[in-house]
Amino acid sequence: MAVTISQVWKKVTPELETELVKFWTSNKAIASEDDAAKRTKQVVCIARDDSGAIVGASTAHPRIVPRLRQPMYYYRNFIAESARGQQLAPEFLEQSKQALQAYNLGLSKPLCLGIIIELENKGLAAHRNEA
């Protein structure tokens, strides 16, 4: 399956919002449609398969991290089971970094200092443990 990742930070249309809510709830990533609708405001990138269906999404929102006491983008990424195993996470992260950096460069004062990622995947956490 070929997958295309697109940057949609601050460009989520009502139609894309509807698609994202369906994507998250049907994949049991977010149980509540209301919670999923709120999360659509945080979408940075999406991935679509050959048929145009969403198979992944990354989100970020500003958050002051207690350890750092500085605002950071709290980053999440979810990939549908059907698209896993294709090493999409690194490309998602790179595209998301580009989108967030471009956005911050356009502001008079950066909103956040960087990105913080909390890994839930034990396999990734074992290999991706550097700052």
mmCIF file of C-alpha atoms in Angstrom:
data_model
loop_
_atom_site.group_PDB
_atom_site.id
_atom_site.type_symbol
_atom_site.label_atom_id
_atom_site.label_comp_id
_atom_site.label_asym_id
_atom_site.label_seq_id
_atom_site.Cartn_x
_atom_site.Cartn_y
_atom_site.Cartn_z
ATOM 1 C CA MET A 1 0.000 0.000 0.000
ATOM 2 C CA ALA A 2 1.371 3.399 -0.979
ATOM 3 C CA VAL A 3 0.783 6.137 1.575
ATOM 4 C CA THR A 4 0.992 9.902 1.062
ATOM 5 C CA ILE A 5 1.603 12.210 4.035
ATOM 6 C CA SER A 6 0.307 15.788 3.797
ATOM 7 C CA GLN A 7 0.719 18.802 6.079
ATOM 8 C CA VAL A 8 -2.655 20.216 7.177
ATOM 9 C CA TRP A 9 -1.650 22.310 10.226
ATOM 10 C CA LYS A 10 -4.203 25.139 10.635
ATOM 11 C CA LYS A 11 -5.948 24.035 7.383
ATOM 12 C CA VAL A 12 -8.468 21.451 8.638
ATOM 13 C CA THR A 13 -11.720 21.945 6.748
ATOM 14 C CA PRO A 14 -15.125 20.808 8.055
ATOM 15 C CA GLU A 15 -14.996 17.910 5.566
ATOM 16 C CA LEU A 16 -11.572 16.810 6.806
ATOM 17 C CA GLU A 17 -12.775 17.166 10.400
ATOM 18 C CA THR A 18 -15.615 14.724 9.649
ATOM 19 C CA GLU A 19 -13.157 12.266 8.053
ATOM 20 C CA LEU A 20 -10.797 12.489 11.021
ATOM 21 C CA VAL A 21 -13.551 11.871 13.571
ATOM 22 C CA LYS A 22 -14.636 8.783 11.619
ATOM 23 C CA PHE A 23 -11.003 7.622 11.285
ATOM 24 C CA TRP A 24 -10.246 7.879 15.019
ATOM 25 C CA THR A 25 -13.529 6.405 16.248
ATOM 26 C CA SER A 26 -13.631 3.516 13.746
ATOM 27 C CA ASN A 27 -10.023 2.603 14.636
ATOM 28 C CA LYS A 28 -10.804 2.889 18.361
ATOM 29 C CA ALA A 29 -8.069 5.509 18.809
ATOM 30 C CA ILE A 30 -10.546 7.932 20.412
ATOM 31 C CA ALA A 31 -13.807 6.563 21.790
ATOM 32 C CA SER A 32 -15.927 9.714 21.903
ATOM 33 C CA GLU A 33 -16.890 11.626 18.769
ATOM 34 C CA ASP A 34 -16.855 14.835 20.824
ATOM 35 C CA ASP A 35 -13.267 14.171 21.966
ATOM 36 C CA ALA A 36 -12.260 13.294 18.414
ATOM 37 C CA ALA A 37 -13.825 16.522 17.108
ATOM 38 C CA LYS A 38 -11.805 18.536 19.639
ATOM 39 C CA ARG A 39 -8.611 16.746 18.585
ATOM 40 C CA THR A 40 -9.125 17.751 14.928
ATOM 41 C CA LYS A 41 -8.045 21.303 15.873
ATOM 42 C CA GLN A 42 -4.590 19.864 16.690
ATOM 43 C CA VAL A 43 -3.923 17.914 13.466
ATOM 44 C CA VAL A 44 -0.553 18.607 11.871
ATOM 45 C CA CYS A 45 -0.306 15.911 9.174
ATOM 46 C CA ILE A 46 -2.478 13.177 7.718
ATOM 47 C CA ALA A 47 -1.664 10.068 5.698
ATOM 48 C CA ARG A 48 -3.882 8.721 2.944
ATOM 49 C CA ASP A 49 -3.714 5.343 1.209
ATOM 50 C CA ASP A 50 -4.097 4.656 -2.526
ATOM 51 C CA SER A 51 -7.878 4.945 -2.292
ATOM 52 C CA GLY A 52 -7.716 8.316 -0.520
ATOM 53 C CA ALA A 53 -8.767 7.005 2.897
ATOM 54 C CA ILE A 54 -7.051 8.438 5.975
ATOM 55 C CA VAL A 55 -4.725 5.862 7.536
ATOM 56 C CA GLY A 56 -2.793 8.090 9.920
ATOM 57 C CA ALA A 57 -2.739 11.455 11.655
ATOM 58 C CA SER A 58 -0.310 13.418 13.781
ATOM 59 C CA THR A 59 -1.394 16.056 16.281
ATOM 60 C CA ALA A 60 0.336 18.661 18.410
ATOM 61 C CA HIS A 61 -0.770 21.166 20.993
ATOM 62 C CA PRO A 62 1.118 23.677 23.148
ATOM 63 C CA ARG A 63 1.754 22.471 26.664
ATOM 64 C CA ILE A 64 4.076 23.552 29.443
ATOM 65 C CA VAL A 65 6.116 20.512 30.334
ATOM 66 C CA PRO A 66 6.777 20.453 34.100
ATOM 67 C CA ARG A 67 10.310 19.038 33.712
ATOM 68 C CA LEU A 68 11.323 21.818 31.346
ATOM 69 C CA ARG A 69 8.989 24.580 32.553
ATOM 70 C CA GLN A 70 8.758 25.787 28.961
ATOM 71 C CA PRO A 71 6.012 25.594 26.319
ATOM 72 C CA MET A 72 6.518 22.651 23.983
ATOM 73 C CA TYR A 73 4.360 21.063 21.320
ATOM 74 C CA TYR A 74 3.028 17.815 22.789
ATOM 75 C CA TYR A 75 3.143 15.472 19.789
ATOM 76 C CA ARG A 76 0.994 12.409 19.099
ATOM 77 C CA ASN A 77 0.796 10.116 16.107
ATOM 78 C CA PHE A 78 -1.717 7.382 15.314
ATOM 79 C CA ILE A 79 -1.484 4.996 12.376
ATOM 80 C CA ALA A 80 -4.261 2.554 11.482
ATOM 81 C CA GLU A 81 -3.370 -1.091 11.919
ATOM 82 C CA SER A 82 -3.679 -1.659 8.156
ATOM 83 C CA ALA A 83 -0.850 0.847 7.497
ATOM 84 C CA ARG A 84 1.517 -0.148 10.294
ATOM 85 C CA GLY A 85 4.893 -1.735 9.599
ATOM 86 C CA GLN A 86 5.737 0.668 6.765
ATOM 87 C CA GLN A 87 8.024 2.886 8.852
ATOM 88 C CA LEU A 88 5.657 5.867 8.545
ATOM 89 C CA ALA A 89 6.470 7.338 11.978
ATOM 90 C CA PRO A 90 9.799 8.964 10.974
ATOM 91 C CA GLU A 91 8.235 10.634 7.911
ATOM 92 C CA PHE A 92 5.248 11.767 9.989
ATOM 93 C CA LEU A 93 7.605 13.323 12.520
ATOM 94 C CA GLU A 94 9.708 15.049 9.843
ATOM 95 C CA GLN A 95 6.658 16.477 8.046
ATOM 96 C CA SER A 96 5.158 17.573 11.378
ATOM 97 C CA LYS A 97 8.408 19.273 12.452
ATOM 98 C CA GLN A 98 8.515 21.157 9.147
ATOM 99 C CA ALA A 99 4.900 22.339 9.490
ATOM 100 C CA LEU A 100 5.287 23.459 13.112
ATOM 101 C CA GLN A 101 8.607 25.189 12.444
ATOM 102 C CA ALA A 102 7.201 27.092 9.456
ATOM 103 C CA TYR A 103 4.212 28.169 11.558
ATOM 104 C CA ASN A 104 6.396 29.354 14.445
ATOM 105 C CA LEU A 105 8.738 31.258 12.124
ATOM 106 C CA GLY A 106 5.713 33.208 10.888
ATOM 107 C CA LEU A 107 4.843 34.404 14.399
ATOM 108 C CA SER A 108 6.295 37.524 16.003
ATOM 109 C CA LYS A 109 7.264 35.356 18.998
ATOM 110 C CA PRO A 110 7.503 31.548 18.801
ATOM 111 C CA LEU A 111 4.635 29.776 20.532
ATOM 112 C CA CYS A 112 6.760 26.777 21.601
ATOM 113 C CA LEU A 113 10.447 25.934 21.920
ATOM 114 C CA GLY A 114 10.206 22.509 20.351
ATOM 115 C CA ILE A 115 8.402 19.175 20.298
ATOM 116 C CA ILE A 116 8.083 16.622 23.071
ATOM 117 C CA ILE A 117 7.074 13.067 22.249
ATOM 118 C CA GLU A 118 5.764 10.490 24.676
ATOM 119 C CA LEU A 119 6.285 7.045 23.181
ATOM 120 C CA GLU A 120 3.741 4.375 24.044
ATOM 121 C CA ASN A 121 5.206 1.788 21.677
ATOM 122 C CA LYS A 122 7.748 -0.162 23.748
ATOM 123 C CA GLY A 123 9.709 -1.161 20.647
ATOM 124 C CA LEU A 124 10.145 2.423 19.498
ATOM 125 C CA ALA A 125 10.893 3.637 23.014
ATOM 126 C CA ALA A 126 13.778 1.160 23.286
ATOM 127 C CA HIS A 127 15.398 2.536 20.112
ATOM 128 C CA ARG A 128 14.343 6.188 20.241
ATOM 129 C CA ASN A 129 15.466 7.342 23.652
ATOM 130 C CA GLU A 130 17.685 10.304 22.807
ATOM 131 C CA ALA A 131 16.806 13.952 23.411
#
